[in-house]
PDB file of C-alpha atoms in Angstrom:
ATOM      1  CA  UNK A   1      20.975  14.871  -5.302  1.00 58.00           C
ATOM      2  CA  UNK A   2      20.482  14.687  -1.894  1.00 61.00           C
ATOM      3  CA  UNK A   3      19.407  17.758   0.730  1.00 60.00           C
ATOM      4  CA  UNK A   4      22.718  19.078   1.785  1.00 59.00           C
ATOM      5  CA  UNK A   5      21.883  22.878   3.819  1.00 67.00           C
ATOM      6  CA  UNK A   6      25.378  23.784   3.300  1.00 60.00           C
ATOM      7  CA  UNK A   7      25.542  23.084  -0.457  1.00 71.00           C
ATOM      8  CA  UNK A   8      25.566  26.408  -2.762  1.00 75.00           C
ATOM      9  CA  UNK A   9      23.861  26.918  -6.063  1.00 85.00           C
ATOM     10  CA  UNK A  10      25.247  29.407  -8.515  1.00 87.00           C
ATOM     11  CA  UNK A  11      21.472  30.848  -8.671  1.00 91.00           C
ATOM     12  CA  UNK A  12      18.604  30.768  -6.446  1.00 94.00           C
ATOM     13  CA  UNK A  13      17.299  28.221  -4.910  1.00 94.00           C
ATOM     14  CA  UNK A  14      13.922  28.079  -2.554  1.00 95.00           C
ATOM     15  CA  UNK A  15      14.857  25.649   0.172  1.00 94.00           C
ATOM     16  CA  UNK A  16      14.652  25.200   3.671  1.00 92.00           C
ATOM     17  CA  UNK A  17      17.194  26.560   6.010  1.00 90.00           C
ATOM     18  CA  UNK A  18      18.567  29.294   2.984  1.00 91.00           C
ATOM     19  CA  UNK A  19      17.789  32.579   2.399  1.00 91.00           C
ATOM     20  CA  UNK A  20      17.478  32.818  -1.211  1.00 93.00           C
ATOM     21  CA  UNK A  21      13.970  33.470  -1.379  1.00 94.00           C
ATOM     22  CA  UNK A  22      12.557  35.580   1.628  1.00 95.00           C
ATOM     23  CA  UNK A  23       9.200  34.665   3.032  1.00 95.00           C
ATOM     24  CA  UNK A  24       8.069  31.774   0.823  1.00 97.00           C
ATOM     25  CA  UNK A  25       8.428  28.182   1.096  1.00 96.00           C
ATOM     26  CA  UNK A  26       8.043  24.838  -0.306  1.00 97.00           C
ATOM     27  CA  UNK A  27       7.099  21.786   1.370  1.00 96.00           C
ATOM     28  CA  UNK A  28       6.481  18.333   0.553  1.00 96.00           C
ATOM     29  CA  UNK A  29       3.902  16.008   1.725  1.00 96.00           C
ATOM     30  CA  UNK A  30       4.324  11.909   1.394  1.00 95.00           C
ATOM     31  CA  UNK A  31       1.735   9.534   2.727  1.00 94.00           C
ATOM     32  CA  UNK A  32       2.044   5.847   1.951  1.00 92.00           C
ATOM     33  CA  UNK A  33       0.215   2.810   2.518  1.00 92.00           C
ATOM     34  CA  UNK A  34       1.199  -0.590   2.242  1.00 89.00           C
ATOM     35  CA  UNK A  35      -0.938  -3.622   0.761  1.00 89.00           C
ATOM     36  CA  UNK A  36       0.411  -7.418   0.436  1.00 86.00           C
ATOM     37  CA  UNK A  37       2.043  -7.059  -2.722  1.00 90.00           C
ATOM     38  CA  UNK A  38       2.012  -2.804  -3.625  1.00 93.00           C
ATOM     39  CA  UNK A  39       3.044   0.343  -1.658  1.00 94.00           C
ATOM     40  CA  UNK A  40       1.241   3.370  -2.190  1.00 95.00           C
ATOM     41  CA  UNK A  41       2.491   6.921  -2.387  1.00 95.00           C
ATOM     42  CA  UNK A  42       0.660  10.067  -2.234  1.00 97.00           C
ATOM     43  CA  UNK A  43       2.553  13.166  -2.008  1.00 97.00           C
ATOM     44  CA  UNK A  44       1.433  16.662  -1.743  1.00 97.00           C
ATOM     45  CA  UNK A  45       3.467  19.600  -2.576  1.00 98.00           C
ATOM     46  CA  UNK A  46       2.896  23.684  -1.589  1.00 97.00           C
ATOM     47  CA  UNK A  47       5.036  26.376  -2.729  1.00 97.00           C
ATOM     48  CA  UNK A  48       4.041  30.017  -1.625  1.00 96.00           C
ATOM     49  CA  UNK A  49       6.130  31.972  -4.632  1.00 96.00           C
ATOM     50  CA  UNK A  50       3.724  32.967  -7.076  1.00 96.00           C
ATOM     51  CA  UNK A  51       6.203  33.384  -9.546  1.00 96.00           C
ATOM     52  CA  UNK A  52       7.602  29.573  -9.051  1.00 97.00           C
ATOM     53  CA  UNK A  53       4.068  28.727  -9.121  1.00 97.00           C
ATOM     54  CA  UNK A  54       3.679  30.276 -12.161  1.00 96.00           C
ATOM     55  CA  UNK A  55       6.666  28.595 -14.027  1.00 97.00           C
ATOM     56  CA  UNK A  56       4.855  25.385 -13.035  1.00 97.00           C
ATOM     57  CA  UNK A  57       1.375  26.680 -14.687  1.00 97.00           C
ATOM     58  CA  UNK A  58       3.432  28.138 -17.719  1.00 96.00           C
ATOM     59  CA  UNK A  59       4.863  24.474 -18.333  1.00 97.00           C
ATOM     60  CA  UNK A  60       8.164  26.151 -17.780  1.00 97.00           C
ATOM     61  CA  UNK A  61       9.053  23.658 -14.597  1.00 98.00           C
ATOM     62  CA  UNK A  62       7.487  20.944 -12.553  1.00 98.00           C
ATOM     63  CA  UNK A  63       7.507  18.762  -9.374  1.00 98.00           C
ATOM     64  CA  UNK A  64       9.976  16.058  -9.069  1.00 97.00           C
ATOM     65  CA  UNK A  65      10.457  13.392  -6.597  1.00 97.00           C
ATOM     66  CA  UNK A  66      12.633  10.851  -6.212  1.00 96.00           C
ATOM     67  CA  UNK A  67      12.203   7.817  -4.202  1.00 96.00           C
ATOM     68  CA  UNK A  68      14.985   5.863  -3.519  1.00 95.00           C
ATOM     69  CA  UNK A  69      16.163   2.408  -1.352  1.00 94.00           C
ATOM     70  CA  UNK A  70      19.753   1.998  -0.832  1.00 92.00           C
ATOM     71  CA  UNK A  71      18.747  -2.216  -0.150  1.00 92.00           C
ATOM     72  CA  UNK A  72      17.303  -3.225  -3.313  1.00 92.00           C
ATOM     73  CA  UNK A  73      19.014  -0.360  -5.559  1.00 94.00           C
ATOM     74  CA  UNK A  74      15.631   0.534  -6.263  1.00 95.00           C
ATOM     75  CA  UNK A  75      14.784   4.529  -6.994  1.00 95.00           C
ATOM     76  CA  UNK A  76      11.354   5.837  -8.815  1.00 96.00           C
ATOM     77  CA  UNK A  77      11.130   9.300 -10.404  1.00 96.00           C
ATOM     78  CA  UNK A  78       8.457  11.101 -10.365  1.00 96.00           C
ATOM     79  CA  UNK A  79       7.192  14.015 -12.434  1.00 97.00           C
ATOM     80  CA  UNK A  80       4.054  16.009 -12.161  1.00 97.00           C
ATOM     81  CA  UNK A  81       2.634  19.439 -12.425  1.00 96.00           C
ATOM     82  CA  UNK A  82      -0.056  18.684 -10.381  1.00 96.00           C
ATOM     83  CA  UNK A  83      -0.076  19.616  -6.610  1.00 96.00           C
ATOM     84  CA  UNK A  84      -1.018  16.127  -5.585  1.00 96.00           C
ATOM     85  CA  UNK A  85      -0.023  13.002  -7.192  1.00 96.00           C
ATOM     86  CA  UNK A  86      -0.190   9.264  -6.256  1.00 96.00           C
ATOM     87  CA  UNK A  87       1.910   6.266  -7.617  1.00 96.00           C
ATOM     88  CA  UNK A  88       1.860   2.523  -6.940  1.00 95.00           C
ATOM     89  CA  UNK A  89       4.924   0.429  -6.903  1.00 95.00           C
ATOM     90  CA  UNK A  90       5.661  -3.652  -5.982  1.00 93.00           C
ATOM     91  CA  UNK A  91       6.283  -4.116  -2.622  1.00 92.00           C
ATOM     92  CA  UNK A  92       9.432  -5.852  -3.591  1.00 91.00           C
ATOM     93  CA  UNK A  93      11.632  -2.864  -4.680  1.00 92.00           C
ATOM     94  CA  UNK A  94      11.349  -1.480  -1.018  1.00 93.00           C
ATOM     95  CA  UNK A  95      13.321  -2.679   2.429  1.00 91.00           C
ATOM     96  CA  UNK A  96      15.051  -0.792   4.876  1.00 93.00           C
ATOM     97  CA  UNK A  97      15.835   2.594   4.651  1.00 94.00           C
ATOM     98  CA  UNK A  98      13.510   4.840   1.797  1.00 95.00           C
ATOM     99  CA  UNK A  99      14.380   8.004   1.081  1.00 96.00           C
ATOM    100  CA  UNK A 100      12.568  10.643  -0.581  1.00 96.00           C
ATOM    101  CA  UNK A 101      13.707  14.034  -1.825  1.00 96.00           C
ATOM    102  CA  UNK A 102      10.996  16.348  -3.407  1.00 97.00           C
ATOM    103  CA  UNK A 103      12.448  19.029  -6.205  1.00 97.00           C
ATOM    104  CA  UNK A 104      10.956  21.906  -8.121  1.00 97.00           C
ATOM    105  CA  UNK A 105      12.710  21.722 -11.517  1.00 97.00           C
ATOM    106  CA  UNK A 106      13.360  23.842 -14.896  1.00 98.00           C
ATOM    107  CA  UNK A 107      11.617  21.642 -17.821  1.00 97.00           C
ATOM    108  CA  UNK A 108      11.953  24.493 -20.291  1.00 97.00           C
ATOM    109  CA  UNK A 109      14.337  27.175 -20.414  1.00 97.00           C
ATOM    110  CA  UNK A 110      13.167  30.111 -18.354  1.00 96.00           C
ATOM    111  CA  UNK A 111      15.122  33.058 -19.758  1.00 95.00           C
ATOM    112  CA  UNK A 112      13.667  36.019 -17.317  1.00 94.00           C
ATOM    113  CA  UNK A 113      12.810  34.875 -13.642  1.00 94.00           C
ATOM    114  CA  UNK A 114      12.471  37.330 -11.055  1.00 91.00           C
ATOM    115  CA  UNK A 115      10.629  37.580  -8.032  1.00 92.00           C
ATOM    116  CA  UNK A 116       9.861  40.108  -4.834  1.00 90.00           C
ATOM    117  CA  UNK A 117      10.659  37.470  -2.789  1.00 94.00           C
ATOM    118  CA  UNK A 118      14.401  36.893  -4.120  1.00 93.00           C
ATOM    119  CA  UNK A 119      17.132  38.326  -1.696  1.00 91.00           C
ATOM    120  CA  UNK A 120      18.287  41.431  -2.716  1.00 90.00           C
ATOM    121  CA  UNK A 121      22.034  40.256  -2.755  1.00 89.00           C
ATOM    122  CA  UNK A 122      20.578  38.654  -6.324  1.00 88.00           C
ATOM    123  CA  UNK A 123      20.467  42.727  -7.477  1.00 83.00           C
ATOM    124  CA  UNK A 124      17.633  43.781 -10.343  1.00 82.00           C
ATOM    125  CA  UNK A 125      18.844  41.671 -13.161  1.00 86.00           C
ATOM    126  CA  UNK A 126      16.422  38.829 -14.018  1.00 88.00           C
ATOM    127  CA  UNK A 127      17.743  35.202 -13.618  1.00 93.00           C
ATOM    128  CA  UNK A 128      18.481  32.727 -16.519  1.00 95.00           C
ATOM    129  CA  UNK A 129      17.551  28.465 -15.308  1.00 96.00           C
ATOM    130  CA  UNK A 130      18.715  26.172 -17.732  1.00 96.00           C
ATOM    131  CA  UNK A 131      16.691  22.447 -17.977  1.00 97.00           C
ATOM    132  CA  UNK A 132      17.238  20.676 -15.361  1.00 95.00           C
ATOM    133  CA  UNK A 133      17.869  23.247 -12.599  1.00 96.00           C
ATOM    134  CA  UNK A 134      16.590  23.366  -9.643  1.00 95.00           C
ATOM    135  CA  UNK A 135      13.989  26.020  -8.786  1.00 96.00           C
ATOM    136  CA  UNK A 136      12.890  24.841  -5.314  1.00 96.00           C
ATOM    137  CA  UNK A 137      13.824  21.709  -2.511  1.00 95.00           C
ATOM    138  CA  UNK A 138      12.790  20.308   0.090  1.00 95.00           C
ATOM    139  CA  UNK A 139      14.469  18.283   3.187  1.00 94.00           C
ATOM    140  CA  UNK A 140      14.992  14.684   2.793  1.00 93.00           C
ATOM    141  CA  UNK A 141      12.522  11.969   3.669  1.00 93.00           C
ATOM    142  CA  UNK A 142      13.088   9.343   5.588  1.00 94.00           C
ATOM    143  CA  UNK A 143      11.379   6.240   6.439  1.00 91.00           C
ATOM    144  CA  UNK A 144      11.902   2.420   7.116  1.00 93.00           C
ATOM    145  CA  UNK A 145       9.834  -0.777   5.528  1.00 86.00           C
ATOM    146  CA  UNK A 146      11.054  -4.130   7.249  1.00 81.00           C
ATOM    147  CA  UNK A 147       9.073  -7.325   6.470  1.00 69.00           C
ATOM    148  CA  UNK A 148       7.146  -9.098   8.804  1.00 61.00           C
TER     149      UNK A 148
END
């Protein structure tokens, strides 16, 4: 799923340019380095909700990211609950245009979720996120890998 700042969810979602959440955020982090034959990804994620935090600690969700290249129809996902994370992949599966999109999502059902930092328009009752929703996003990543 790409970062779209127009798309709605049904339930909340921390991500940038929304006002879901009030007053937290999550961000993303990717550094890569390239060798002859390997690329080299290190990414680095922050979220400032305590409670989404806490889902992650609980084994309730986790960090996802998916890098993907349009050229070679290549696209790596990554899962982690750690903050920082790094992953080697052939140098082959990447040309052009690499995209990566960075995702906090449900891994377990989390049948009560609520926060201080939700808008109030989301009233008192608690929230219900099935497997495989999304809890946070972050804005695309973009870069470009052209042999020499």
């Amino acid at each position: 799923m790409k970062f779209d700042r127009f798309k709605s969810f049904p339930y909340p979602v921390l991500r940038p340019y929304n006002d879901d959440f009030i007053g937290v955020e999550f961000q993303s982090t990717t550094d890569y380095s390239i060798s002859e034959s390997m690329i080299d990804f290190e990414i680095t994620y922050v979220v400032s909700s305590e409670e989404i935090q806490q889902a992650i600690n609980d084994g309730s969700a986790e960090y996802s990211t998916i890098i993907s290249c349009r050229d070679t129809y290549s696209r790596k996902n990554i899962f982690t609950s750690q903050n920082n994370i790094r992953k080697e992949f052939s140098i082959e599966e990447f040309r052009g245009e690499v995209k990566i999109d960075s995702y906090i999502v449900v891994k377990k059902k989390i049948e009560s979720f609520s926060s201080s930092d939700l808008n109030p328009e989301f009233g008192e009752t608690a929230i219900k996120y099935d497997v495989g929703e999304i809890l946070a996003q972050d804005e695309t990543t973009v870069f470009y890998l052209e042999k020499e």
